[in-house]
Coordinates of C-alpha atoms and ligand atoms in Angstrom, one line a residue:
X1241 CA -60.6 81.8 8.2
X1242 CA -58.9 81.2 11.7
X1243 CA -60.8 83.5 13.0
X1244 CA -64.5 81.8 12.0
X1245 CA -63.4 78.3 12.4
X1246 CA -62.4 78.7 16.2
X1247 CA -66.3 80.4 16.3
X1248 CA -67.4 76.9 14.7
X1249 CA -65.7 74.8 17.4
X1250 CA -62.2 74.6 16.0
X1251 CA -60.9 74.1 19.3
X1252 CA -57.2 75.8 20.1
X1253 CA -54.1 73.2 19.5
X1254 CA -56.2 71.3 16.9
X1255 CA -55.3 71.9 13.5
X1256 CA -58.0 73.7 11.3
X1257 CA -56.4 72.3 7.7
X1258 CA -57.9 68.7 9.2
X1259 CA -61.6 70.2 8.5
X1260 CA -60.9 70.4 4.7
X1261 CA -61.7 66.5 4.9
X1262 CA -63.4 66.0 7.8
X1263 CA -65.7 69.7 8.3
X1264 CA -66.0 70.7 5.0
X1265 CA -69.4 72.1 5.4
X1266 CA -67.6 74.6 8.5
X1267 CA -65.0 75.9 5.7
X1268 CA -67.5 76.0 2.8
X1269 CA -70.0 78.2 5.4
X1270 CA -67.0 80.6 6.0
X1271 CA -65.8 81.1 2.5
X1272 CA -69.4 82.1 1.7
X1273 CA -69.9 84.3 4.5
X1274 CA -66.9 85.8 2.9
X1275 CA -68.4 85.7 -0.1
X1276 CA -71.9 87.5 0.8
X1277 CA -69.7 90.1 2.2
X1278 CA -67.9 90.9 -0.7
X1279 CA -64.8 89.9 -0.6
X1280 CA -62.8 89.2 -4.2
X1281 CA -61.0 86.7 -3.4
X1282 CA -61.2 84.0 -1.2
X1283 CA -58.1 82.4 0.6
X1284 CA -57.8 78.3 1.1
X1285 CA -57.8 76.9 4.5
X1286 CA -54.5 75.7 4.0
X1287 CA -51.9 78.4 6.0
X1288 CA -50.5 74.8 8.1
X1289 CA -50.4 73.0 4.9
X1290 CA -47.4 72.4 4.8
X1291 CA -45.4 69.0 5.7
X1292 CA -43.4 69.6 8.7
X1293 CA -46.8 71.6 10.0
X1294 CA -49.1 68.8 8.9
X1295 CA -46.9 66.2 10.6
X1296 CA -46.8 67.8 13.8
X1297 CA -50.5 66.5 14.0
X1298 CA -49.8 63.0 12.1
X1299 CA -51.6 64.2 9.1
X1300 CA -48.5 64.5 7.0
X1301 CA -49.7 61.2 4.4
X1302 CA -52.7 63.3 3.6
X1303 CA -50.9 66.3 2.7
X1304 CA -51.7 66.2 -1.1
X1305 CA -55.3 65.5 -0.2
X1306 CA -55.4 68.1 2.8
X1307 CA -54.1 70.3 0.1
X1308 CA -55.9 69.5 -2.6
X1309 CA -59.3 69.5 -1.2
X1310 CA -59.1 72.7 0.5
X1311 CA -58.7 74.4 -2.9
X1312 CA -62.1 72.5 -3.8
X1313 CA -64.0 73.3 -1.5
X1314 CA -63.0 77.3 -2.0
X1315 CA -63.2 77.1 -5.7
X1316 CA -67.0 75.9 -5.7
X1317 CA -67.5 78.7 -3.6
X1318 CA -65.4 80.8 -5.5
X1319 CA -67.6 80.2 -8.9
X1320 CA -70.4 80.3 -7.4
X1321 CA -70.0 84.0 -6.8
X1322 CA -67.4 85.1 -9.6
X1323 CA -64.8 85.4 -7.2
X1324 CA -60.7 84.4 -6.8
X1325 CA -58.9 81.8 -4.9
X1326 CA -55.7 82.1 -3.3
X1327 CA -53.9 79.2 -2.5
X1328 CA -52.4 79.9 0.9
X1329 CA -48.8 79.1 1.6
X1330 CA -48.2 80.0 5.3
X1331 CA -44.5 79.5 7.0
X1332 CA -42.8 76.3 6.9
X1333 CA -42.8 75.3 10.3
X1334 CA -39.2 75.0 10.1
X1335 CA -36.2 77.6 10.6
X1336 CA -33.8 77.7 7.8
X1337 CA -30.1 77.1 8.8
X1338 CA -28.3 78.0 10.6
X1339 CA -30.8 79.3 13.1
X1340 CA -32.7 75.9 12.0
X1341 CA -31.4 72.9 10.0
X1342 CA -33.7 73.7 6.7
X1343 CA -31.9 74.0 3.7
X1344 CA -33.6 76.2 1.0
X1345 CA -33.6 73.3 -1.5
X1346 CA -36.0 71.3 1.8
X1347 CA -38.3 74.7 1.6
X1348 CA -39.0 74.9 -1.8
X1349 CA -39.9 71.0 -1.7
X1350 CA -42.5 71.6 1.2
X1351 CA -43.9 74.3 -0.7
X1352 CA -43.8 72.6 -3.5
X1353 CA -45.7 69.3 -1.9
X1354 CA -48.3 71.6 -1.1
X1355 CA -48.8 73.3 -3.9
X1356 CA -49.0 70.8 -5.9
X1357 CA -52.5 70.0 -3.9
X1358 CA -53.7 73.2 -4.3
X1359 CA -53.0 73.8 -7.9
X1360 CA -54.9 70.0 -8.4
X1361 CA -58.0 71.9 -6.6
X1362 CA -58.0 75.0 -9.0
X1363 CA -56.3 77.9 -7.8
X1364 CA -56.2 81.4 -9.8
X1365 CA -53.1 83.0 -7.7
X1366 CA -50.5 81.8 -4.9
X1367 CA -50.6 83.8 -1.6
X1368 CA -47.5 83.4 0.8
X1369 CA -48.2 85.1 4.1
X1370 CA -46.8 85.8 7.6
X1371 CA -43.3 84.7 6.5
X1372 CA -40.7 86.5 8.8
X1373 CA -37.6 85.4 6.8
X1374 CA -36.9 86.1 2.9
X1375 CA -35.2 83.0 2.5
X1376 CA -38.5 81.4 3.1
X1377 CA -39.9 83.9 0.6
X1378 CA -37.8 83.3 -1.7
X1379 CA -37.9 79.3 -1.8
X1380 CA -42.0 79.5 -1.8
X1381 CA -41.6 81.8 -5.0
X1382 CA -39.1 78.9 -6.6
X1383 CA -41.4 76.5 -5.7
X1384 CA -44.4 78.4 -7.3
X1385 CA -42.0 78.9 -10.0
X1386 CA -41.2 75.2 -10.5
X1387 CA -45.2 74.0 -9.9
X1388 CA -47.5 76.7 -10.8
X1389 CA -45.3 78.8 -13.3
X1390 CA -48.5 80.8 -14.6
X1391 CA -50.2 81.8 -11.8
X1392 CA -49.6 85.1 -9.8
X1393 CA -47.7 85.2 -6.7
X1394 CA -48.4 87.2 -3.7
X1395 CA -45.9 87.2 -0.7
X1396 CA -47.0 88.9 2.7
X1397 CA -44.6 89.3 5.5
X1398 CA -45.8 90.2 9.1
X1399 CA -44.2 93.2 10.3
X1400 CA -44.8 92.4 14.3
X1401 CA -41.3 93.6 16.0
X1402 CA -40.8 96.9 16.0
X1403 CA -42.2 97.5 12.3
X1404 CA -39.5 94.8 11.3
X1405 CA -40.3 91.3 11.2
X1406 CA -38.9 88.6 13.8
X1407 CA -36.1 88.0 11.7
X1408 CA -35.9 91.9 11.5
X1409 CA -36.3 92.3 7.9
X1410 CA -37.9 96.3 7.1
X1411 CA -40.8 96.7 4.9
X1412 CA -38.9 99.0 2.1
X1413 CA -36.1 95.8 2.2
X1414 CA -39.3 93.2 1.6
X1415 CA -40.5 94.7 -1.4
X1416 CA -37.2 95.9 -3.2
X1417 CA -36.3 91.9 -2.3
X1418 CA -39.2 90.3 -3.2
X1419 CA -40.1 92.5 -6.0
X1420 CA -36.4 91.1 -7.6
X1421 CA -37.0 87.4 -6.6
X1422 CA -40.1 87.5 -9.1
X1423 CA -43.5 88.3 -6.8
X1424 CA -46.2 90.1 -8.5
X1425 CA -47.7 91.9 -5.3
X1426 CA -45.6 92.2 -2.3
X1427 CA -47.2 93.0 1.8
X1428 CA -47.4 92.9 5.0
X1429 CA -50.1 90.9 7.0
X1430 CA -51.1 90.1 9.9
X1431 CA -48.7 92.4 12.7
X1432 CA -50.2 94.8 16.0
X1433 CA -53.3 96.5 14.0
X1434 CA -54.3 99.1 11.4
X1435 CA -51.9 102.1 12.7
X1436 CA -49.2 100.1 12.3
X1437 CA -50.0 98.9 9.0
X1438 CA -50.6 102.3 8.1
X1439 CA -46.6 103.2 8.9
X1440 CA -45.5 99.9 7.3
X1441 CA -47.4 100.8 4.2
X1442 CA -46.7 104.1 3.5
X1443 CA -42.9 102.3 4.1
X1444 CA -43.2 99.8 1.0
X1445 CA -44.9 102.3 -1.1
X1446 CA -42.0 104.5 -0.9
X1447 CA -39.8 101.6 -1.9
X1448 CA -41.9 100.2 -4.5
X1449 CA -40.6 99.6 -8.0
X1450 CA -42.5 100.3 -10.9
X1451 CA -45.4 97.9 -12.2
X1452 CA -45.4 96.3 -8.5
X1453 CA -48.8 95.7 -6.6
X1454 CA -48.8 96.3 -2.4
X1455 CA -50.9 94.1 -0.5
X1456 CA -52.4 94.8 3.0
X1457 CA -54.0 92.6 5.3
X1458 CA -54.0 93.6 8.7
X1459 CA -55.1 92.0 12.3
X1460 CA -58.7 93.8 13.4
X1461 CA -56.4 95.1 16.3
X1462 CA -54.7 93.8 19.4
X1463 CA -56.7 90.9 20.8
X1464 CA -58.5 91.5 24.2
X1465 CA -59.5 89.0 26.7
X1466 CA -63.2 89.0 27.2
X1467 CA -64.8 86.4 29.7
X1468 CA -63.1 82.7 28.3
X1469 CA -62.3 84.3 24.9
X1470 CA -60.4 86.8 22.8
X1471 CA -62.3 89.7 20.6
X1472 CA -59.9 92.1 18.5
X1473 CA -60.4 96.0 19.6
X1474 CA -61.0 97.3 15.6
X1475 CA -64.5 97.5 15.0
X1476 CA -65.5 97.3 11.0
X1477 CA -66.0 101.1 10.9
X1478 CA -62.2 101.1 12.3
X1479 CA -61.1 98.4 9.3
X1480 CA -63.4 101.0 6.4
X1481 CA -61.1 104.3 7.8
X1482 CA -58.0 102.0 7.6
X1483 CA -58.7 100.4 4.4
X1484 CA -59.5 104.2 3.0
X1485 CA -56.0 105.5 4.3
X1486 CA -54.7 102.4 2.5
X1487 CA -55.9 103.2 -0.7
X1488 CA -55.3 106.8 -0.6
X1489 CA -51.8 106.1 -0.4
X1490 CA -51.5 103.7 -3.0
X1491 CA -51.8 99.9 -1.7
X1492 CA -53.7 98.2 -4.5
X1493 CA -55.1 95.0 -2.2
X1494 CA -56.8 95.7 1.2
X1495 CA -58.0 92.9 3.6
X1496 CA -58.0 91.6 6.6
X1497 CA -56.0 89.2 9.0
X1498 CA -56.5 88.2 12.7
X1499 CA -60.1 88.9 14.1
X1500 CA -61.3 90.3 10.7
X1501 CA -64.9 88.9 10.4
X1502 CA -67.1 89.3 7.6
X1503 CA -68.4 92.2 8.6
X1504 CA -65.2 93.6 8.9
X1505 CA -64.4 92.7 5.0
X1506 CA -68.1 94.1 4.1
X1507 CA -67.6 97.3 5.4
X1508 CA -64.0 97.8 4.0
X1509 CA -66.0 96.2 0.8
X1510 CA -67.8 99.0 0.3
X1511 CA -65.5 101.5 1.8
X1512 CA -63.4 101.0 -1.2
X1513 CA -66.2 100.1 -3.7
X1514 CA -68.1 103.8 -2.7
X1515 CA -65.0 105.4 -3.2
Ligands
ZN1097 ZN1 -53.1 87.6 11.5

């Protein structure tokens, strides 16, 4: 989604969640360009939904309508085609304490400010990604819990440092954690590109408990400066051979992060369907 709306115009510092009510047309166009490519599920434009996020841009009062329009806009899409929507839940914004002053009782309320929003719009399944510290993890699921205690949840963590993430968390201790806390599909998102997602993979499946899904979503690659811009170095045949590996070892949910177009998704689309 990041990825098409700074093709649109989004320009860098401004935040995309602000085009749920004033673009709408730009994030209905991506989600269907998703769509056509055959995605499964479709992910709301909502990762800096949250308040602390929202407010560094003074949209904070519109947070329930930020939210709740987002979810909209992908579920029209969404029916259109027969496909899923995944509310997306990205970090807070804030550090818990003591490295911040968030108290896990102040995460699970922003989480659960937002998803109350999204759940208005019509989500099928909560997606928490790129979250760096299980204490976050673990106040998004409470909040899901508390708001949405029917729908799926999904929590990705981004793997970035060292195939730990920032906080230095390992991808066997993410899944035997979050698998406890109550997700129903634990991953890793985002991080340095489909090898390393490949080592961090094969690293959860050997943890994972029985009846648990893995998620992957990795970054098309490292990003590369070309003339004023950035392109990611993983073409789509690069994503297909990844998302192959993927499945051949077990991971249940393949997509893409960073730089991942829809071509990228249609060839990993059917990649995985032809197999
Ligand atoms: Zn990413």
């Amino acid at each position: 989604m990041g990825t098409l709306l700074q093709d649109s115009g989004l320009e860098d510092g401004n935040p995309g969640e602000l085009w749920n009510l004033e673009n709408p047309d730009a994030i209905r166009a991506a989600h269907t360009s998703y769509a056509e490519a055959g995605a499964r599920i479709l992910t709301t434009n909502t990762f800096g939904g949250t308040r602390p996020r929202l407010d560094m841009h003074g949209l904070g009062d519109r947070l329930h309508e930020v939210n709740q329009r987002a979810a909209e806009i992908a579920r029209s899409v969404a029916d259109e085609h027969g496909l899923l929507v995944a509310g997306d839940l990205g970090p807070t914004g804030e550090l818990l304490a003591p490295l911040g002053t968030m108290t896990p009782e102040d995460a699970q309320g922003f989480y659960a400010d937002q998803l109350r929003g999204l759940v208005a719009g019509g989500i099928d399944l909560v997606l928490v990604e790129t979250l760096s510290d299980l204490g976050e993890a673990d106040a998004a699921i409470a909040a899901a819990r508390e708001v949405a205690p029917d729908l799926p949840i999904v929590v990705t963590m981004s793997f970035d440092t060292n195939l730990r993430t920032m906080m230095g968390v390992r991808p066997g201790d993410a899944v035997t954690h979050l698998a406890a806390a109550g997700a129903d599909a634990v991953g890793a998102n985002c991080g340095r590109g489909p090898e390393e997602m490949e080592v961090i993979a094969a690293e959860m499946v050997a943890a994972r408990p029985d009846g648990l899904l893995l998620v992957a979503q990795s970054n098309a690659g490292l990003p590369q400066v070309v003339g004023d811009h950035f392109e990611y170095d993983a073409t789509a045949d690069d994503m297909a051979a990844h998302a192959s590996r993927l499945a051949g070892i077990g991971v249940d949910l393949v997509g893409g992060c960073c730089g991942s177009t829809p071509t990228h998704i249609a060839a990993i689309g059917s990649e995985l369907t032809s197999a």
